[in-house]
CSV table of C-alpha atoms in Angstrom, one decimal:
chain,number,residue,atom,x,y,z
Z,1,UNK,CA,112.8,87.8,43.7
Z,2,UNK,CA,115.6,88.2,41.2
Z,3,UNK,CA,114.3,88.2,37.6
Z,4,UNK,CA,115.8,85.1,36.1
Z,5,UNK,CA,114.3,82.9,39.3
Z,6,UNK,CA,110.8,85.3,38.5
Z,7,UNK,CA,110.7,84.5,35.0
Z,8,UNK,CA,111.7,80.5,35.4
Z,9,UNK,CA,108.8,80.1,38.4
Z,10,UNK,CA,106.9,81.6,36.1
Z,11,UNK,CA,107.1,78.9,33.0
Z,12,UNK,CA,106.9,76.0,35.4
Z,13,UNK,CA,103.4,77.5,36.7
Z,14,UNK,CA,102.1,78.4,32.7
Z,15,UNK,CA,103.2,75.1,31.9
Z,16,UNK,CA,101.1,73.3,34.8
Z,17,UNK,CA,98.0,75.5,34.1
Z,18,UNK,CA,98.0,74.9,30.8
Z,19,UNK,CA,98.3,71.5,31.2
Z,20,UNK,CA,95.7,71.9,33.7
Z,21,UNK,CA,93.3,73.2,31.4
Z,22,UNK,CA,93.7,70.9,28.7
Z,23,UNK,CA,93.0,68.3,30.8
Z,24,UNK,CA,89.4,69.6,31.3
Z,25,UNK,CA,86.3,67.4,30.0
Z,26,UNK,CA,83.7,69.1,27.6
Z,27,UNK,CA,81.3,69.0,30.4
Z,28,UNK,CA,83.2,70.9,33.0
Z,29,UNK,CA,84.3,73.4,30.3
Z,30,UNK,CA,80.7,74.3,29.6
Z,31,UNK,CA,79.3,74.5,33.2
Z,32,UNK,CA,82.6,76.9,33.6
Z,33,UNK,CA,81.5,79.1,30.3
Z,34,UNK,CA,77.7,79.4,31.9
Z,35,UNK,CA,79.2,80.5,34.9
Z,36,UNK,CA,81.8,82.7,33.4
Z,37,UNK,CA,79.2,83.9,31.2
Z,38,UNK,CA,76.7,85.0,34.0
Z,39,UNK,CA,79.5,86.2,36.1
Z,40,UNK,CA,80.6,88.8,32.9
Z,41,UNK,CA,77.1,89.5,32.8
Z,42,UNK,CA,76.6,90.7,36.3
Z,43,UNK,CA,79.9,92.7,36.5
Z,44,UNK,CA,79.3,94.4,33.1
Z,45,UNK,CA,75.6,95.2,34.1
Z,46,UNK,CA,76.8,96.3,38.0
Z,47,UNK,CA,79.3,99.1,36.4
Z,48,UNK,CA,76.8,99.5,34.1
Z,49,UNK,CA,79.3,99.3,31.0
Z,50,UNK,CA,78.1,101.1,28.0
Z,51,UNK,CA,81.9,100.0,26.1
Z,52,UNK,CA,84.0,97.0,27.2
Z,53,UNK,CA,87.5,96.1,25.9
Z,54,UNK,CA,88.0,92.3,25.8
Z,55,UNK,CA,89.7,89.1,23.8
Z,56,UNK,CA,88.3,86.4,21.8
Z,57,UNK,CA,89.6,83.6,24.1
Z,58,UNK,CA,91.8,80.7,22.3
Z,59,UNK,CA,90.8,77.1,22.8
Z,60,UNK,CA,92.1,76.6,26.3
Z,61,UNK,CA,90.9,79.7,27.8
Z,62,UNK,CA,87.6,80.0,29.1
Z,63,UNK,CA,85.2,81.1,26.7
Z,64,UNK,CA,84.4,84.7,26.3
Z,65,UNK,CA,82.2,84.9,23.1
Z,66,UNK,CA,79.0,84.0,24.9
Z,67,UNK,CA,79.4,87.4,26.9
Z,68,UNK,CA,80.8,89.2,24.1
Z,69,UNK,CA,77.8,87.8,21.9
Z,70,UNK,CA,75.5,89.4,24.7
Z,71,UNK,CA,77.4,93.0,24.7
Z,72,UNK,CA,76.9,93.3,21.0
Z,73,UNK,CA,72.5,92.4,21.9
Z,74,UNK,CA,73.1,95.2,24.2
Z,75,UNK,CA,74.3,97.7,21.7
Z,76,UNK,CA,77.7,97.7,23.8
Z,77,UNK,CA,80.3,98.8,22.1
Z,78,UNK,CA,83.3,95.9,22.0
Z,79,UNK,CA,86.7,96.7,21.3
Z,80,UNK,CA,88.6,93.5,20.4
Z,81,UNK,CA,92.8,93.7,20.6
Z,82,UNK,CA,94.7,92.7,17.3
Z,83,UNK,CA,98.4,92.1,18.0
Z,84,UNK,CA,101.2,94.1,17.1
Z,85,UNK,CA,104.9,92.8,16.5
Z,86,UNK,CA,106.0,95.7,18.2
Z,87,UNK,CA,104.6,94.0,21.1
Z,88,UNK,CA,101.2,96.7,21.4
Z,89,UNK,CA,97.0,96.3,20.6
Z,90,UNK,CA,95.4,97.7,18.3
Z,91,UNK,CA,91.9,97.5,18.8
Z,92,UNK,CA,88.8,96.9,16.6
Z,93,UNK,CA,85.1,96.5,16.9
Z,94,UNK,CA,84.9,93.6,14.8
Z,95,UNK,CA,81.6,92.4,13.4
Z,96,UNK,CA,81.6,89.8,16.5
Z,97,UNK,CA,81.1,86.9,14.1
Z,98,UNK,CA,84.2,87.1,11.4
Z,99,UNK,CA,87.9,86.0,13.2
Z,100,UNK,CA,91.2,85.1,12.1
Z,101,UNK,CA,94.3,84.4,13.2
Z,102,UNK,CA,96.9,86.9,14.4
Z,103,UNK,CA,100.1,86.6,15.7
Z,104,UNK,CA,101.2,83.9,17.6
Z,105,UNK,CA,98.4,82.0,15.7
Z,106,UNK,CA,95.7,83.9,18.7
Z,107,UNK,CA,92.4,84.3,17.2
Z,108,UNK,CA,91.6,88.1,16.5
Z,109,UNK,CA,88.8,90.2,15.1
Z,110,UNK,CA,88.5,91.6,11.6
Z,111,UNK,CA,87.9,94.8,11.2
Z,112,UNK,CA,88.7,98.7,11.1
Z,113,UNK,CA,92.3,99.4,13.4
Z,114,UNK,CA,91.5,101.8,15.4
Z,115,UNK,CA,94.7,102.0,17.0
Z,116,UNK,CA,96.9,101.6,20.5
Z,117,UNK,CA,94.5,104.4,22.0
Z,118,UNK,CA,90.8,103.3,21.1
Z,119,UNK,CA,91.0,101.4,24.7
Z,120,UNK,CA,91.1,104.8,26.6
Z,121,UNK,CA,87.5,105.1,26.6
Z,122,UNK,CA,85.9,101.7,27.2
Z,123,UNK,CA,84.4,101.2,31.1
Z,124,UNK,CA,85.5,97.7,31.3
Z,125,UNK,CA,88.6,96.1,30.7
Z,126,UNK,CA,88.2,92.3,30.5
Z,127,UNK,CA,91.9,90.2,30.2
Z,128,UNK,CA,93.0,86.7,29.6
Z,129,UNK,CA,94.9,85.5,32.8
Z,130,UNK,CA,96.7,82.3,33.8
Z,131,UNK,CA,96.6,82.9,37.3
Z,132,UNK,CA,95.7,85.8,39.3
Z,133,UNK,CA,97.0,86.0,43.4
Z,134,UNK,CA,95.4,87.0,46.3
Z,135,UNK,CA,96.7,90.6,45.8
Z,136,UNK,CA,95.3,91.0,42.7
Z,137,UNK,CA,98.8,90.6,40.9
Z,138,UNK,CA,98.2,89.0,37.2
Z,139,UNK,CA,100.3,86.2,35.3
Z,140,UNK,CA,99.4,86.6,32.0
Z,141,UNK,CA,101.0,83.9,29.3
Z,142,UNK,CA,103.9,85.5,28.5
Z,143,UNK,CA,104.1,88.0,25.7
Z,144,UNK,CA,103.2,90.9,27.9
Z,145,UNK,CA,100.9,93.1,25.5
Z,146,UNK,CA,98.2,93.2,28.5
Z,147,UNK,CA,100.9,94.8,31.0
Z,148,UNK,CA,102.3,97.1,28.6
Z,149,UNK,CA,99.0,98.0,27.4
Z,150,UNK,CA,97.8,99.1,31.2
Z,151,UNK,CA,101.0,100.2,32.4
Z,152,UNK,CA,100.7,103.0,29.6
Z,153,UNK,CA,97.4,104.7,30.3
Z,154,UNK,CA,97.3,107.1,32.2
Z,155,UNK,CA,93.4,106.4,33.7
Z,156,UNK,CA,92.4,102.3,33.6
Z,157,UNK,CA,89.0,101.7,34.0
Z,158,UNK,CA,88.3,98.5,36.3
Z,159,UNK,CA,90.1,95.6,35.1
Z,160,UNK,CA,88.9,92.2,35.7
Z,161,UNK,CA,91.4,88.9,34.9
Z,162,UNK,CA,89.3,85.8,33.1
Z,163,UNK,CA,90.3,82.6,34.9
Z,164,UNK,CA,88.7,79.3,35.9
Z,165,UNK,CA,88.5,78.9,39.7
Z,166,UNK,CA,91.7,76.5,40.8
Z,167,UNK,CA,93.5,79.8,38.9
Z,168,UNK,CA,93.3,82.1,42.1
Z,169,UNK,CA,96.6,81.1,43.9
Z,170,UNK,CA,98.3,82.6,47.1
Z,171,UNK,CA,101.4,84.0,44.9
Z,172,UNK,CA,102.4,84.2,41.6
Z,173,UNK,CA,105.5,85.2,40.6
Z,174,UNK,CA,106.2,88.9,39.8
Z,175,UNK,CA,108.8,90.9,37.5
Z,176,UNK,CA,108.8,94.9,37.2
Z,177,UNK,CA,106.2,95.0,34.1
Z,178,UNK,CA,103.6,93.1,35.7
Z,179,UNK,CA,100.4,94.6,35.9
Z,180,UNK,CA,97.9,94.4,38.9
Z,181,UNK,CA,94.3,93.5,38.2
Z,182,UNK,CA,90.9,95.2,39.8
Z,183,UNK,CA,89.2,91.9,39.9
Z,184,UNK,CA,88.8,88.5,38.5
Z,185,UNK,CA,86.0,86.8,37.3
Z,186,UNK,CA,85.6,83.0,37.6
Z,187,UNK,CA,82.7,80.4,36.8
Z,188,UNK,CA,81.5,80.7,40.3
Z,189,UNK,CA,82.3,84.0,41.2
Z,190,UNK,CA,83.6,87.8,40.7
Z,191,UNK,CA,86.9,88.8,43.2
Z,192,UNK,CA,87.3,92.2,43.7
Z,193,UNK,CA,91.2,93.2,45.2
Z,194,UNK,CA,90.5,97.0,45.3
């Protein structure tokens, strides 16, 4: 698929997920948190995750703090990305109470930068998706700090894509920098590609 036709597929989908997603009632948005929540749980506990590198998830997303609230009663350690304009993460632990808004008005952590690197030793990498195909091949939103971020390191721990269930799709469109995902996690179950 030629870039410019990649890149245009691409918009159309974000634009119908998104709409998607803001279409959601408060009550199937906090069945879809428990789930996603228990889900997170399980994986982190199965790979048994002493460090996990995540994202506080925007209003539309499904909800990460109530795992990330659980990692931190676990004495896991939680790395947290803060956006870069140069288009890379830093990372911090956070206090996992105190955000504010980064770039792109994204909530982020406050806290010590730890730098670009800090990610290199967590055991889990947990990223915000739009869609994720049946290859395992994720559509992020369109910045691209998660692709460049795990196209650089030279060994990923598993990686597990955040989605709600009717985000799993045949296809998704691809371009050069997209990033493959491990697994994805959804309110009614945990995909595994690899």
């Amino acid at each position: 698929m030629d870039p410019d036709t990649a890149a245009h597929r691409k918009r159309a989908l974000r634009a119908e997920l998104r709409e998607r997603r803001q279409n959601l009632t408060t009550t199937e948005r906090q069945t879809a948190t428990a789930g996603i929540t228990r889900n997170l749980v399980d994986l982190a506990t199965d790979l048994s995750a002493r460090s996990v590198a995540a994202y506080l998830s925007t209003p539309i997303e499904p909800d990460t703090r109530p795992f990330l609230n659980w990692a931190h009663t676990q004495g896991m350690r939680v790395l947290l990305p803060i956006s870069r304009e140069d288009g890379l993460l830093d990372w911090t632990t956070g206090d996992g109470e105190t955000e504010t808004e980064g770039l792109y008005g994204l909530p982020e952590p406050v806290g010590e930068l730890l730098g670009p690197i800090a990610i290199n030793d967590v055991d889990l990498i947990v990223v915000p998706a739009a869609a994720v195909d049946a290859t395992g091949m994720r559509m992020g939103w369109g910045r691209g700090y998660f692709d460049k971020t795990l196209g650089s390191m030279e060994k990923c721990p598993p990686v597990y894509a955040v989605l709600f269930d009717g985000e799993l799709v045949d296809e998704v469109p691809r371009e050069r920098h997209d990033q493959p995902v491990d697994g994805a996690v959804t309110p009614s179950r945990i995909v595994q590609f690899t």
